[in-house]
Coordinates of C-alpha atoms in Angstrom, one line a residue:
X1 CA -34.6 151.1 -1.3
X2 CA -32.2 150.5 -4.2
X3 CA -31.2 147.1 -2.8
X4 CA -34.9 146.1 -2.4
X5 CA -35.7 147.1 -6.0
X6 CA -32.6 145.3 -7.3
X7 CA -33.5 142.1 -5.5
X8 CA -37.1 142.4 -6.9
X9 CA -35.8 142.8 -10.4
X10 CA -33.5 139.8 -10.0
X11 CA -36.4 137.7 -8.6
X12 CA -38.6 138.8 -11.5
X13 CA -36.7 136.4 -13.9
X14 CA -37.5 133.5 -11.6
X15 CA -41.1 134.5 -11.4
X16 CA -41.4 134.7 -15.2
X17 CA -39.8 131.2 -15.5
X18 CA -42.2 129.8 -12.9
X19 CA -45.2 131.3 -14.6
X20 CA -44.2 129.9 -18.0
X21 CA -43.9 126.4 -16.4
X22 CA -47.2 126.8 -14.5
X23 CA -45.4 126.6 -11.2
X24 CA -46.2 128.7 -8.0
X25 CA -44.4 131.8 -7.1
X26 CA -40.8 130.9 -5.8
X27 CA -40.7 131.1 -2.0
X28 CA -39.1 134.2 -0.6
X29 CA -39.5 136.1 -3.9
X30 CA -39.3 139.9 -3.5
X31 CA -41.1 140.5 -6.7
X32 CA -44.8 141.5 -6.7
X33 CA -47.2 142.9 -9.3
X34 CA -48.1 146.2 -7.6
X35 CA -45.8 148.8 -6.1
X36 CA -46.5 152.2 -4.5
X37 CA -43.8 154.9 -4.5
X38 CA -44.4 157.7 -2.0
X39 CA -42.4 160.8 -1.0
X40 CA -42.6 164.6 -0.9
X41 CA -42.5 166.6 -4.1
X42 CA -38.9 166.5 -5.5
X43 CA -38.1 163.2 -3.9
X44 CA -37.9 161.4 -7.3
X45 CA -40.9 159.1 -7.1
X46 CA -41.5 158.9 -10.8
X47 CA -37.7 158.7 -11.5
X48 CA -37.4 155.7 -9.2
X49 CA -40.4 154.1 -10.8
X50 CA -39.0 154.5 -14.3
X51 CA -35.6 153.2 -13.2
X52 CA -37.3 150.1 -11.8
X53 CA -39.2 149.6 -15.0
X54 CA -35.9 149.8 -16.9
X55 CA -34.4 147.1 -14.6
X56 CA -37.4 144.8 -15.2
X57 CA -36.9 145.2 -19.0
X58 CA -33.1 145.0 -18.9
X59 CA -31.6 142.8 -21.6
X60 CA -27.9 143.1 -20.7
X61 CA -26.0 139.8 -21.4
X62 CA -24.4 140.2 -17.9
X63 CA -27.7 139.2 -16.3
X64 CA -27.2 135.6 -17.3
X65 CA -23.8 135.7 -15.5
X66 CA -25.4 137.0 -12.3
X67 CA -25.0 140.7 -13.0
X68 CA -27.4 143.2 -11.5
X69 CA -30.3 144.2 -13.7
X70 CA -30.7 147.8 -14.8
X71 CA -27.4 148.3 -16.6
X72 CA -28.8 151.6 -18.1
X73 CA -27.1 150.9 -21.5
X74 CA -28.9 148.0 -23.2
X75 CA -31.9 148.5 -25.5
X76 CA -34.4 147.5 -22.8
X77 CA -33.0 150.0 -20.3
X78 CA -32.5 152.8 -22.8
X79 CA -36.0 152.7 -24.4
X80 CA -37.6 152.3 -20.9
X81 CA -35.9 155.4 -19.6
X82 CA -36.6 157.6 -22.6
X83 CA -40.2 156.5 -22.9
X84 CA -40.2 154.5 -26.2
X85 CA -40.3 150.9 -24.9
X86 CA -43.3 149.0 -26.3
X87 CA -44.1 147.4 -22.9
X88 CA -43.6 150.4 -20.6
X89 CA -46.5 152.8 -20.4
X90 CA -45.8 156.0 -18.4
X91 CA -49.0 157.8 -17.5
X92 CA -49.0 161.5 -16.3
X93 CA -51.8 164.0 -16.5
X94 CA -51.8 167.8 -17.0
X95 CA -55.4 167.9 -15.8
X96 CA -56.8 168.2 -12.3
X97 CA -57.8 164.5 -12.1
X98 CA -57.7 161.2 -13.9
X99 CA -61.1 160.0 -14.7
X100 CA -62.9 156.6 -15.2
X101 CA -62.6 156.7 -19.0
X102 CA -58.8 157.1 -19.0
X103 CA -58.4 154.5 -16.3
X104 CA -60.4 151.9 -18.2
X105 CA -58.2 152.3 -21.2
X106 CA -55.2 151.8 -19.0
X107 CA -56.6 148.7 -17.4
X108 CA -57.4 147.3 -20.9
X109 CA -53.8 147.8 -21.9
X110 CA -52.6 146.1 -18.7
X111 CA -54.4 142.9 -19.8
X112 CA -52.2 142.5 -22.9
X113 CA -49.2 140.3 -22.9
X114 CA -45.7 141.9 -23.3
X115 CA -44.8 142.5 -26.9
X116 CA -41.0 142.4 -26.6
X117 CA -40.1 142.5 -23.0
X118 CA -40.5 140.3 -19.9
X119 CA -43.3 142.5 -18.4
X120 CA -46.0 144.8 -19.3
X121 CA -45.2 147.8 -17.0
X122 CA -47.6 150.6 -16.2
X123 CA -46.1 153.6 -14.4
X124 CA -48.9 155.8 -13.0
X125 CA -47.1 159.0 -11.9
X126 CA -50.2 160.8 -10.6
X127 CA -52.0 158.1 -8.7
X128 CA -53.1 160.7 -6.2
X129 CA -55.2 162.4 -8.9
X130 CA -57.4 159.4 -9.5
X131 CA -61.1 160.1 -8.9
X132 CA -62.9 157.8 -6.6
X133 CA -64.6 156.1 -9.6
X134 CA -61.2 155.7 -11.4
X135 CA -59.7 154.3 -8.2
X136 CA -62.4 151.6 -8.1
X137 CA -61.7 150.7 -11.7
X138 CA -58.0 150.4 -11.0
X139 CA -58.6 148.4 -7.8
X140 CA -60.0 145.4 -9.9
X141 CA -56.8 145.4 -12.0
X142 CA -54.5 145.5 -9.0
X143 CA -56.6 142.8 -7.2
X144 CA -56.4 140.4 -10.1
X145 CA -53.4 141.4 -12.2
X146 CA -52.5 139.9 -15.5
X147 CA -49.7 137.3 -15.1
X148 CA -47.1 139.5 -16.8
X149 CA -48.2 143.0 -15.7
X150 CA -46.5 145.2 -13.1
X151 CA -48.2 148.4 -11.7
X152 CA -45.9 151.1 -10.4
X153 CA -48.0 153.8 -8.7
X154 CA -46.6 157.2 -7.5
X155 CA -48.2 159.5 -4.9
X156 CA -47.0 162.1 -2.3
X157 CA -48.2 159.9 0.6
X158 CA -50.1 156.8 1.5
X159 CA -53.2 158.9 2.4
X160 CA -53.4 160.1 -1.2
X161 CA -54.3 156.6 -2.4
X162 CA -57.4 154.6 -1.7
X163 CA -56.9 152.2 1.3
X164 CA -58.1 149.3 -0.8
X165 CA -55.4 150.0 -3.4
X166 CA -52.5 150.7 -1.1
X167 CA -53.2 147.6 0.9
X168 CA -52.5 145.5 -2.3
X169 CA -49.2 147.3 -3.1
X170 CA -45.7 146.9 -1.8
X171 CA -44.8 150.3 -0.4
X172 CA -41.5 152.2 -0.9
X173 CA -40.9 155.6 0.8
X174 CA -38.5 158.2 -0.7
X175 CA -37.1 161.3 1.0
X176 CA -36.2 164.7 -0.3
X177 CA -32.5 164.7 -1.3
X178 CA -30.1 166.8 0.6
X179 CA -29.5 170.4 -0.6
X180 CA -25.9 169.8 -1.3
X181 CA -26.7 166.8 -3.5
X182 CA -29.2 168.8 -5.5
X183 CA -26.6 171.6 -6.0
X184 CA -24.1 169.0 -7.2
X185 CA -26.5 167.7 -9.7
X186 CA -27.2 171.1 -11.1
X187 CA -23.5 171.8 -11.4
X188 CA -22.5 168.5 -13.0
X189 CA -25.6 167.8 -15.2
X190 CA -26.8 171.3 -16.2
X191 CA -23.5 173.3 -16.0
X192 CA -25.0 175.9 -13.7
X193 CA -22.7 178.2 -11.8
X194 CA -21.9 176.7 -8.3
X195 CA -23.1 179.8 -6.4
X196 CA -26.4 180.0 -8.3
X197 CA -26.9 176.2 -8.0
X198 CA -26.3 176.3 -4.3
X199 CA -28.8 179.3 -3.9
X200 CA -31.5 177.6 -6.0
X201 CA -31.1 174.2 -4.1
X202 CA -31.3 176.0 -0.8
X203 CA -34.3 178.1 -1.8
X204 CA -36.3 175.0 -3.0
X205 CA -35.2 172.8 -0.1
X206 CA -34.0 169.9 -2.2
X207 CA -36.6 169.9 -5.0
X208 CA -34.5 169.1 -8.1
X209 CA -37.0 170.2 -10.7
X210 CA -37.9 173.5 -9.0
X211 CA -34.2 174.2 -8.3
X212 CA -33.3 173.7 -12.0
X213 CA -36.1 176.1 -13.1
X214 CA -35.1 178.7 -10.5
X215 CA -31.5 178.5 -11.6
X216 CA -32.2 178.8 -15.3
X217 CA -35.3 180.9 -15.6
X218 CA -35.1 184.6 -14.8
X219 CA -38.9 184.9 -14.8
X220 CA -39.1 182.2 -12.1
X221 CA -36.7 184.1 -10.0
X222 CA -38.6 187.4 -10.4
X223 CA -41.9 185.6 -9.5
X224 CA -40.4 184.1 -6.3
X225 CA -38.9 187.5 -5.3
X226 CA -42.4 189.1 -5.6
X227 CA -43.9 186.3 -3.5
X228 CA -41.3 186.8 -0.7
X229 CA -42.3 190.5 -0.5
X230 CA -45.9 189.7 0.2
X231 CA -45.5 189.4 4.0
X232 CA -44.4 193.1 4.0
X233 CA -47.5 194.2 2.0
X234 CA -50.3 192.9 4.2
X235 CA -50.2 195.7 6.8
X236 CA -53.7 197.0 5.9
X237 CA -56.8 195.6 4.3
X238 CA -56.1 197.3 1.0
X239 CA -52.7 195.8 0.9
X240 CA -54.1 192.4 1.6
X241 CA -56.6 192.5 -1.2
X242 CA -54.1 194.0 -3.7
X243 CA -51.5 191.3 -2.9
X244 CA -54.1 188.6 -3.3
X245 CA -55.2 189.9 -6.7
X246 CA -51.6 190.2 -7.9
X247 CA -50.9 186.6 -6.8
X248 CA -53.9 185.4 -8.8
X249 CA -53.0 187.5 -11.8
X250 CA -49.5 186.1 -11.9
X251 CA -50.8 182.5 -11.7
X252 CA -53.3 183.3 -14.5
X253 CA -50.5 184.8 -16.7
X254 CA -48.4 181.7 -16.1
X255 CA -51.2 179.4 -17.2
X256 CA -52.0 181.6 -20.2
X257 CA -48.3 181.6 -21.3
X258 CA -48.1 177.8 -21.0
X259 CA -51.4 177.0 -22.6
X260 CA -51.6 179.4 -25.6
X261 CA -49.0 177.7 -27.8
X262 CA -49.9 174.2 -26.8
X263 CA -53.7 174.8 -27.3
X264 CA -53.2 176.4 -30.7
X265 CA -51.1 173.5 -31.9
X266 CA -53.5 170.9 -30.6
X267 CA -56.5 172.6 -32.2
X268 CA -54.8 172.8 -35.6
X269 CA -53.8 169.1 -35.4
X270 CA -57.3 168.1 -34.4
X271 CA -58.8 170.1 -37.3
X272 CA -56.4 168.5 -39.8
X273 CA -57.2 165.0 -38.4
X274 CA -60.9 165.7 -38.8
X275 CA -60.4 166.6 -42.4
X276 CA -60.9 170.4 -42.3
X277 CA -59.2 172.3 -45.1
X278 CA -56.8 175.1 -44.2
X279 CA -59.0 177.9 -43.0
X280 CA -62.1 176.0 -44.0
X281 CA -65.1 174.6 -42.1
X282 CA -65.1 171.5 -40.1
X283 CA -67.0 168.4 -41.5
X284 CA -70.5 167.7 -40.1
X285 CA -70.6 165.7 -36.8
X286 CA -67.3 166.9 -35.5
X287 CA -68.4 169.7 -33.2
X288 CA -68.6 167.3 -30.3
X289 CA -65.0 166.3 -30.7
X290 CA -63.8 169.9 -30.8
X291 CA -65.9 170.7 -27.7
X292 CA -64.3 167.9 -25.9
X293 CA -60.9 169.2 -26.8
X294 CA -61.8 172.7 -25.6
X295 CA -63.0 171.3 -22.3
X296 CA -59.7 169.4 -21.9
X297 CA -57.7 172.5 -22.6
X298 CA -59.8 174.5 -20.1
X299 CA -59.2 171.9 -17.4
X300 CA -55.5 171.9 -18.2
X301 CA -55.3 175.6 -17.9
X302 CA -57.0 175.4 -14.5
X303 CA -54.5 172.9 -13.3
X304 CA -51.6 175.0 -14.5
X305 CA -53.0 178.0 -12.6
X306 CA -53.4 175.9 -9.5
X307 CA -49.9 174.6 -9.8
X308 CA -48.5 178.1 -10.1
X309 CA -50.4 179.2 -7.1
X310 CA -49.3 176.2 -5.1
X311 CA -45.7 176.9 -5.9
X312 CA -46.1 180.5 -4.6
X313 CA -47.7 179.2 -1.4
X314 CA -44.9 176.8 -1.0
X315 CA -42.4 179.6 -1.2
X316 CA -44.5 181.6 1.3
X317 CA -44.5 178.7 3.7
X318 CA -40.7 178.5 3.4
X319 CA -40.5 182.2 4.2
X320 CA -42.4 181.9 7.5
X321 CA -40.5 178.7 8.3
X322 CA -37.3 180.9 8.1
X323 CA -38.9 183.6 10.3
X324 CA -39.8 180.9 12.9
X325 CA -36.2 179.6 12.8
X326 CA -34.8 183.1 13.5
X327 CA -37.3 183.7 16.3
X328 CA -36.4 180.5 18.0
X329 CA -32.7 180.9 17.5
X330 CA -32.5 177.6 15.5
X331 CA -29.3 176.6 13.9
X332 CA -30.9 175.2 10.7
X333 CA -29.9 176.8 7.5
X334 CA -32.1 179.7 6.2
X335 CA -33.6 178.8 2.9
X336 CA -34.3 182.4 1.8
X337 CA -31.0 184.0 2.5
X338 CA -31.6 186.5 -0.3
X339 CA -34.6 187.9 1.7
X340 CA -32.8 188.2 5.0
X341 CA -33.9 191.8 5.6
X342 CA -37.5 191.0 5.2
X343 CA -37.1 187.9 7.4
X344 CA -35.5 189.9 10.2
X345 CA -38.1 192.6 10.0
X346 CA -41.0 190.1 10.3
X347 CA -39.2 188.2 13.0
X348 CA -38.7 191.3 15.2
X349 CA -42.3 192.5 14.8
X350 CA -43.9 189.3 15.6
X351 CA -43.9 186.2 17.9
X352 CA -43.4 182.5 17.2
X353 CA -47.0 181.9 18.0
X354 CA -48.2 184.4 15.4
X355 CA -45.7 182.9 12.9
X356 CA -47.2 179.4 13.4
X357 CA -50.7 180.8 12.8
X358 CA -49.5 182.4 9.6
X359 CA -48.0 179.1 8.4
X360 CA -51.4 177.4 9.3
X361 CA -53.1 180.1 7.2
X362 CA -51.0 179.3 4.1
X363 CA -51.7 175.6 4.6
X364 CA -55.4 176.3 5.0
X365 CA -55.3 178.2 1.7
X366 CA -53.7 175.2 -0.1
X367 CA -56.4 172.9 1.3
X368 CA -59.1 175.3 0.2
X369 CA -57.7 175.3 -3.4
X370 CA -57.7 171.4 -3.3
X371 CA -61.4 171.6 -2.5
X372 CA -62.0 173.8 -5.5
X373 CA -62.7 177.0 -3.5
X374 CA -62.6 180.0 -5.8
X375 CA -58.8 180.9 -5.9
X376 CA -59.3 184.7 -5.3
X377 CA -61.5 184.0 -2.2
X378 CA -59.0 181.5 -0.8
X379 CA -56.0 183.8 -1.3
X380 CA -57.8 186.8 0.1
X381 CA -58.8 184.9 3.2
X382 CA -55.1 183.9 3.6
X383 CA -53.7 187.4 3.2
X384 CA -56.2 188.7 5.8
X385 CA -55.1 185.9 8.2
X386 CA -51.4 186.8 7.6
X387 CA -52.2 190.4 8.5
X388 CA -54.0 189.3 11.7
X389 CA -51.3 186.8 12.7

């Protein structure tokens, strides 16, 4: 993949020259105006997209001598990577979806000519969260791109993007990095103790962001430990319902903790922008703006809760994957070595068939949450299915 992106970045210069001269695209050019980066969570989709954007904006003098673009040190690379380049727009959302209004603004920006760089680059990190209407708005821009605009879309899989969009993109697939590589990054970049880094990398199965959080956040470790005890608590109906409620309460608390400080700051800044005096009343005609902000904050809180729940369900899936490995005598490394007693207990008291059904129950819960089923109902159904096996 690195070679393919490097070749495309080199061909980008020839394409710009040809466009300026009104000539056709050079034959055999590996550069195109729409790219789709896919891969599982933690594979580095957005990181790869931003690195490619930096290579496209690279201003290193070595390029004129045939050097590879993307030096990482010039002004073009540096500003692209830290998010301050005038011609690189990185779009991510903290809401459940990206709507038509936001997408139209993005398409409008994509029609502009580059201000200082070679290209106008739009990095859409959450292309899988586009609504159907938003996807149709984006389709027009991808079908008929502006001459100097490049779209870099990121999604977990091809199926998460509209077929009409993905058919117009060049596709690059990333894989989850090896556990040893993640541990090495945590040690070298973050100064984390080697034993803790290895444990976090193994527990998250190669997801760098989650591994870092697990290695540095005591609360995250406590939450995960509680989730891994859940399979031992669903032996009766009362235990199932109590475990489900506690899982929801934990996710709600996480969302509240994240949103409270951000929401208060946003609200104060909005009031100041609307001209409200300190502690005074808002000017007339501004109630609608404040209501729109409150709705956005509510949607963000909902997504934070869903993300927290999804993380817990991912840990639960990993637990049963380890149980299945023990039952089948597999030689693969156990991810949750710190819960070995619980793994052995569940493995001895069950069968591989029942373990597979339990994994399917967790996956079904995640799908139900994606379809906006009430979280408590979805989790209660899952815990009852875990009990039944």
